[in-house]
Tab-separated table of C-alpha atoms and ligand atoms in Angstrom:
chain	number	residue	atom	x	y	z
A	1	UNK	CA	106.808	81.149	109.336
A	2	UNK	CA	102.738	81.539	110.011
A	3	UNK	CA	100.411	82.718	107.682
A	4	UNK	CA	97.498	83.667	109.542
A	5	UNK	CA	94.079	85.497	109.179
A	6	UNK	CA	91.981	87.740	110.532
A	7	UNK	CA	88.211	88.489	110.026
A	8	UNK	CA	88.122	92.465	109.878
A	9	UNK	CA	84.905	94.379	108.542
A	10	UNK	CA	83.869	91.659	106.751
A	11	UNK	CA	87.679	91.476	105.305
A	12	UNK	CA	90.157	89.113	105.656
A	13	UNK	CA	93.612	90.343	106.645
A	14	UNK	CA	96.726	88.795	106.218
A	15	UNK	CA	99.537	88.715	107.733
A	16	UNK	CA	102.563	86.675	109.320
A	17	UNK	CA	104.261	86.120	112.705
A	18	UNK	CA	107.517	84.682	113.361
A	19	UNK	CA	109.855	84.329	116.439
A	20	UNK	CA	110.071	85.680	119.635
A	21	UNK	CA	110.216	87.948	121.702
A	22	UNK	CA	110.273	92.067	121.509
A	23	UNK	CA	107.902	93.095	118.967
A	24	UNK	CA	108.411	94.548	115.606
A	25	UNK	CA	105.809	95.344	112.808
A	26	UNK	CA	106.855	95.761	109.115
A	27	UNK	CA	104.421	97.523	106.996
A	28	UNK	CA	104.745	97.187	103.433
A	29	UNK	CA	104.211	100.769	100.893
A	30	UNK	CA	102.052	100.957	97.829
A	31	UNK	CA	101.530	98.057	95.097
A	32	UNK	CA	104.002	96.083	97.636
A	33	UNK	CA	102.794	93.213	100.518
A	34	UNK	CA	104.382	91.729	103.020
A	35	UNK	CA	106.775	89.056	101.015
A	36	UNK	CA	108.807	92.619	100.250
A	37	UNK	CA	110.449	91.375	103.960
A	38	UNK	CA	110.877	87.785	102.972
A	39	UNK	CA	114.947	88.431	103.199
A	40	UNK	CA	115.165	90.677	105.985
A	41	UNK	CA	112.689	89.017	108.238
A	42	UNK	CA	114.829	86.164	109.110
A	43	UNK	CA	117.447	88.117	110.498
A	44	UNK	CA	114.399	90.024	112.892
A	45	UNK	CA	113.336	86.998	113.716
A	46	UNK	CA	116.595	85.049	115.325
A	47	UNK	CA	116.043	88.076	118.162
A	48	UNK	CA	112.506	89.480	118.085
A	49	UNK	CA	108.640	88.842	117.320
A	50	UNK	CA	108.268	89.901	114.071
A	51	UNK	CA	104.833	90.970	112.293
A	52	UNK	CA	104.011	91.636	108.718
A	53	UNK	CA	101.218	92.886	107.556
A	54	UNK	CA	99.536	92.777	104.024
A	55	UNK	CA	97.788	96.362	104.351
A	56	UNK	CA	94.358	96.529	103.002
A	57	UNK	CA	93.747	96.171	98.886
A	58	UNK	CA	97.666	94.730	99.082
A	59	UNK	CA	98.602	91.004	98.606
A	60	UNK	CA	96.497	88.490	99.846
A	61	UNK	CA	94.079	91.180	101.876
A	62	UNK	CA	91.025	92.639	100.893
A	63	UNK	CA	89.099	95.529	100.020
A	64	UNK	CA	87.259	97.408	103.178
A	65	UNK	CA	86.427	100.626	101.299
A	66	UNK	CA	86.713	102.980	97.376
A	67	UNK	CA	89.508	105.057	100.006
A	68	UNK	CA	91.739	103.038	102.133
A	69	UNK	CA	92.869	106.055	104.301
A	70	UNK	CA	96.066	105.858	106.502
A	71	UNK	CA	93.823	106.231	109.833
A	72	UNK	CA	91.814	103.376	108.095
A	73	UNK	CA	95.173	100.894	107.805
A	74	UNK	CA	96.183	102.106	111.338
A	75	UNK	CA	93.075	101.034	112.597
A	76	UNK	CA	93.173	97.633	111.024
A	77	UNK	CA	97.101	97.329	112.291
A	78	UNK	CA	96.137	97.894	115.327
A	79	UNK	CA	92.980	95.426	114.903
A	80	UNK	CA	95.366	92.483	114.080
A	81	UNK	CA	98.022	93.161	117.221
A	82	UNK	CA	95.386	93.583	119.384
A	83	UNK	CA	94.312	90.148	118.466
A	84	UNK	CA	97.644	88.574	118.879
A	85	UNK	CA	97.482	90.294	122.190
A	86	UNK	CA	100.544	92.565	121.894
A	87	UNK	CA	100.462	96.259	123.204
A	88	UNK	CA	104.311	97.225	122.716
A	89	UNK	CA	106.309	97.769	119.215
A	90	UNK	CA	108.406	98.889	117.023
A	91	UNK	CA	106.767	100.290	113.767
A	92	UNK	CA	108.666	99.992	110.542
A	93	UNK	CA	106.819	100.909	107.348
A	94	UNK	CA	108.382	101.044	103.827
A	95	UNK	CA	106.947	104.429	102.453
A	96	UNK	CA	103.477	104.123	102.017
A	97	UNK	CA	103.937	102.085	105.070
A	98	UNK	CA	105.492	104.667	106.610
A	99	UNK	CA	102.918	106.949	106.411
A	100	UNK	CA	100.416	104.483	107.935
A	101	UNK	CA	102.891	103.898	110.958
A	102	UNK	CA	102.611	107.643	111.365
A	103	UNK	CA	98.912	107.936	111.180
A	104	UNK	CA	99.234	104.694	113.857
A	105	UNK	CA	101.841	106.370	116.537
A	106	UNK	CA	99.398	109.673	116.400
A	107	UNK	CA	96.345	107.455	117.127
A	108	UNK	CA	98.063	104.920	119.597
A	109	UNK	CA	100.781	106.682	120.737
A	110	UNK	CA	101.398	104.428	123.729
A	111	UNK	CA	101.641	101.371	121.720
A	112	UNK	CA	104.844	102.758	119.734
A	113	UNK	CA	108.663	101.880	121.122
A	114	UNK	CA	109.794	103.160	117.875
A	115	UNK	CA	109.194	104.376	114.232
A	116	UNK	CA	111.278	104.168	111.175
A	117	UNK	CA	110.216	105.725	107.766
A	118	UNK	CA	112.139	103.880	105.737
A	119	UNK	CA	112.479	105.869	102.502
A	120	UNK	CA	109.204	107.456	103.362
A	121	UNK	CA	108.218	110.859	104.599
A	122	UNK	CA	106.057	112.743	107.203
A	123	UNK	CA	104.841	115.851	104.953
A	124	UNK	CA	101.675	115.635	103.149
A	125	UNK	CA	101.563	115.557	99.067
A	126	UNK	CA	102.660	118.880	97.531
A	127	UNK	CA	99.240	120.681	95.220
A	128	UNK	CA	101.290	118.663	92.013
A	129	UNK	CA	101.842	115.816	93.659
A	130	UNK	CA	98.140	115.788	94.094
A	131	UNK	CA	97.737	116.501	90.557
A	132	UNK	CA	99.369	113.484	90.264
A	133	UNK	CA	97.656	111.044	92.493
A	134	UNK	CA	94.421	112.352	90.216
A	135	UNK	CA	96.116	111.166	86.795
A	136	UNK	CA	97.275	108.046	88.498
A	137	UNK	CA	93.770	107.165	89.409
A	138	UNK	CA	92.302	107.816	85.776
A	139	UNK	CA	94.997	105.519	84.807
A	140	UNK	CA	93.877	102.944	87.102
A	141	UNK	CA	90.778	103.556	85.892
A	142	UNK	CA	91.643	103.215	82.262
A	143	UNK	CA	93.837	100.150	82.589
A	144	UNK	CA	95.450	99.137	86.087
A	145	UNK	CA	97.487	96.430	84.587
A	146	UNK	CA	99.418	99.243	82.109
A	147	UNK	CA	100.090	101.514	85.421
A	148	UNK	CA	101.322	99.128	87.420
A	149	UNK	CA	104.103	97.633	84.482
A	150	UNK	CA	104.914	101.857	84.107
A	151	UNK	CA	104.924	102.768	87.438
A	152	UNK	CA	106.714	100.038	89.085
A	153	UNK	CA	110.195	100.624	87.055
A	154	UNK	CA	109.950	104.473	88.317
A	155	UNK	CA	110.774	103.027	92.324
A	156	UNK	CA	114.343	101.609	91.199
A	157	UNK	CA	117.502	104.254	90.556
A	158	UNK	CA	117.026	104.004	86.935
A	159	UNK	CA	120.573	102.998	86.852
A	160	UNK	CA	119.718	99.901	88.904
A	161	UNK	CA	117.055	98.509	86.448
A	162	UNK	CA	119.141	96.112	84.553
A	163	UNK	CA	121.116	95.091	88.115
A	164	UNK	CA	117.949	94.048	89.636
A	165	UNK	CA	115.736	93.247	86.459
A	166	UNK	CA	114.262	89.861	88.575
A	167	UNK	CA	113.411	91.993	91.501
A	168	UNK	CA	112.103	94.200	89.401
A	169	UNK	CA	109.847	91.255	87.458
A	170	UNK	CA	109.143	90.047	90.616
A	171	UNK	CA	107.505	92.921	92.310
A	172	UNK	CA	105.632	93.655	89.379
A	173	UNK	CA	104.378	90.403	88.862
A	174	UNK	CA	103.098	90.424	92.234
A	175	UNK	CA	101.801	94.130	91.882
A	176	UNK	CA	99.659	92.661	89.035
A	177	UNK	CA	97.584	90.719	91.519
A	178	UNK	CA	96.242	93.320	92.976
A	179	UNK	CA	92.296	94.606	91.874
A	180	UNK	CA	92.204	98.426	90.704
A	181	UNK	CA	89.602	99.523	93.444
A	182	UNK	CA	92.618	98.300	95.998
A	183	UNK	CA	95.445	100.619	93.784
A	184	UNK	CA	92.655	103.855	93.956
A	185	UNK	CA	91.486	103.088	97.319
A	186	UNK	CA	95.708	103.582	98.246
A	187	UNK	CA	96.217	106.715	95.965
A	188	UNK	CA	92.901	108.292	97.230
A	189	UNK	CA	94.272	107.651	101.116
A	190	UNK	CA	97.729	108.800	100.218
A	191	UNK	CA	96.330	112.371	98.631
A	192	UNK	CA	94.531	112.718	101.414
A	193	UNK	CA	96.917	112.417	103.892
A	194	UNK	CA	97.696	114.847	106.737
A	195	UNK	CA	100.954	116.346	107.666
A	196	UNK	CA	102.617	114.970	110.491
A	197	UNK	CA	105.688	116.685	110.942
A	198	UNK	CA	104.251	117.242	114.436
A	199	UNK	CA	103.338	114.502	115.558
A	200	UNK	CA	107.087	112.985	114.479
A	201	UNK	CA	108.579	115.707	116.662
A	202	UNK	CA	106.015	115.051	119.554
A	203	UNK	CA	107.144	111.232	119.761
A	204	UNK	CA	109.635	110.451	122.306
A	205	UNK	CA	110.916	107.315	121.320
A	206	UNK	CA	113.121	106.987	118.941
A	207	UNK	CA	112.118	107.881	115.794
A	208	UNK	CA	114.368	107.252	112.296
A	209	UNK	CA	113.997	108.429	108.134
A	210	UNK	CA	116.130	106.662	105.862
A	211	UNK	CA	116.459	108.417	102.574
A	212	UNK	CA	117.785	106.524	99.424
A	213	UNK	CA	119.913	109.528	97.769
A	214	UNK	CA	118.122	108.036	94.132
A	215	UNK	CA	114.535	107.577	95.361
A	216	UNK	CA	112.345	109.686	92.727
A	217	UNK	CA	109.184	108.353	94.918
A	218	UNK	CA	110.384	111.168	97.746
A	219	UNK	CA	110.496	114.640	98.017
A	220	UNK	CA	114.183	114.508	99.486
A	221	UNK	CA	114.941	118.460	100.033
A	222	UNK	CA	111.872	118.886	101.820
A	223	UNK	CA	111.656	115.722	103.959
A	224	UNK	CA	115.220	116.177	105.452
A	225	UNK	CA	114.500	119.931	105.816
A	226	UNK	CA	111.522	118.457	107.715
A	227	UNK	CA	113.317	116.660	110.452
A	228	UNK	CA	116.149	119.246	110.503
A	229	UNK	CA	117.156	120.002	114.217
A	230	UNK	CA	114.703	117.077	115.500
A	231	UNK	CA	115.473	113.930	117.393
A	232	UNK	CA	114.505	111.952	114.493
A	233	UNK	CA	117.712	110.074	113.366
A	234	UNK	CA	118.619	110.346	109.272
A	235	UNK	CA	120.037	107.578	107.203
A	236	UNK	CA	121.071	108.053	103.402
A	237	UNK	CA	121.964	104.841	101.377
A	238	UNK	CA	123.024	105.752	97.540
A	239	UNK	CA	120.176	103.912	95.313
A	240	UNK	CA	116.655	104.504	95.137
A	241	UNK	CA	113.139	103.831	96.796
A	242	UNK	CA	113.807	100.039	97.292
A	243	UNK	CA	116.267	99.914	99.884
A	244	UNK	CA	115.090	96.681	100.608
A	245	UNK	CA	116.357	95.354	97.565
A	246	UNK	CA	118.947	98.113	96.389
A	247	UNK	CA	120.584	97.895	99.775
A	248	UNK	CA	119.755	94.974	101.117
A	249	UNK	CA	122.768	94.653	103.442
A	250	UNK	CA	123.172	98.344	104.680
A	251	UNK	CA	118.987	97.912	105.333
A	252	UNK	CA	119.262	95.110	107.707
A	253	UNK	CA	121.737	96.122	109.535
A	254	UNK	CA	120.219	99.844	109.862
A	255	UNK	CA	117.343	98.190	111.023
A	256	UNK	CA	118.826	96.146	113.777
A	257	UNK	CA	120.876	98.527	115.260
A	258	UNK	CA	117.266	100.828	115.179
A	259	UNK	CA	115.263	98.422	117.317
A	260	UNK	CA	118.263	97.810	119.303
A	261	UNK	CA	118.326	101.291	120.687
A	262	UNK	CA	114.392	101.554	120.681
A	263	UNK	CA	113.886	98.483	123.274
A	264	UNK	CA	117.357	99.425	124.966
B	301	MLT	C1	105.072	103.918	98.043
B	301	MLT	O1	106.070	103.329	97.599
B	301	MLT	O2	104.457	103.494	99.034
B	301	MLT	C2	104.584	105.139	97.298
B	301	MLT	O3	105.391	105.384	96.196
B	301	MLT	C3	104.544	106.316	98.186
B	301	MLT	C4	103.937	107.512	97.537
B	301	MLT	O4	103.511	107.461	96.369
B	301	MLT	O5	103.848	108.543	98.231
């Protein structure tokens, strides 16, 4: 596995490349970074080119701005495959992730084989979930340390919490790292967000939502209701927002038979 970097608006980003091939980019959601993939990458790897990206404010890369907005983190994704040279792939972003790949296939549209929003969702924030981005950033504010040990907990089915307690120490731990103008420079991008219900219908590739039937990070009525009658294929796993822990096994299979079809 490479670690590289790349020089970006006086930033550096960080990211990793490994194997060959067909090329797939993982994105990473909120408070995460790219070691989230560490156990599903291998499996990628064996048959494609696989990219991870630590998205800006988020594991080992820096701040560019007090709002990180999705258009901004498409812009630097697209920075860092430009300057590995590769034009063609398959986009899969873990929620917050998952909005960025969106904000990257409207932008870039002929770079994108296929999308997955893995337990992540093309509508905008609903007025309270706004409300609630606001109170998140005070608490940044006030303590960032505090939100992230509260916050973290809330992404597991609760009933998983003492099943996965060293995942769960482990992504806080790492969550800790992070500065506070990186956590508000996320929520402030997130709020703003656009809706892209659209411009998921308007991609013809294929396109994929996997829900985790548990996830209390989602709006789940009103995302499926979303892609209702639409190309857009829908997985449900049982657990909650971490499928990449919670379902580890069902995840990376999904996922292989996904960019299967997309470079079919
Ligand atoms: C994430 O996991 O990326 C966030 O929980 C997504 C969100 O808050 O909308």
């Amino acid at each position: 596995m490479g670690m590289e970097i790349l020089h970006y608006k006086n930033a550096d980003i960080h990211f990793s490349s490994h194997g060959k091939g067909r090329v797939v980019v993982l994105l990473h959601g909120f408070l995460e970074n790219l070691t989230m993939w560490d156990d599903i990458i291998p499996e990628l790897a064996s048959k494609y080119r696989v990219i991870a990206i630590d998205l800006l404010g988020h594991g080992k890369t820096e701040n560019i701005g007090y709002i990180h907005s999705m258009e901004d983190q498409a812009l630097m994704v697209k920075a860092v495959l430009d300057s590995l040279n590769l034009y063609r792939y398959v986009m899969i972003g873990h929620s917050m992730g998952g909005y960025v790949g969106l904000a990257f296939s409207q932008l870039f549209l002929s770079n994108v084989k296929g999308l997955c929003l893995m337990n992540s969702t093309p509508l905008t924030d609903s007025p309270e979930k706004k409300i609630n981005r606001d109170r998140a950033i005070e608490a940044v504010k006030q303590n960032h340390k505090t939100f992230v040990r509260m916050s973290v907990p809330n992404l597991f089915a609760s009933y998983n919490l003492i099943k996965y307690k060293d995942e769960v120490s482990v992504v806080v731990e790492q969550a800790l790292q992070m500065q506070a103008q990186g956590i508000i420079a996320s929520l402030e991008g997130m709020k703003l967000r656009k809706n892209q219900v659209l411009a998921l219908k308007k991609l013809s590739v294929p396109t994929q939502i996997i829900i985790g039937q548990n996830d209390g990070a989602i709006d789940i009525e009103s995302t499926l209701q979303s892609v209702e009658n639409t190309s857009t294929e829908i997985v449900i796993f049982p657990d909650g927002h971490m499928s990449h822990i919670e379902n580890k096994s069902a995840l990376t299979e999904t996922l292989q038979l996904f960019i299967r079809k997309c470079y079919r």
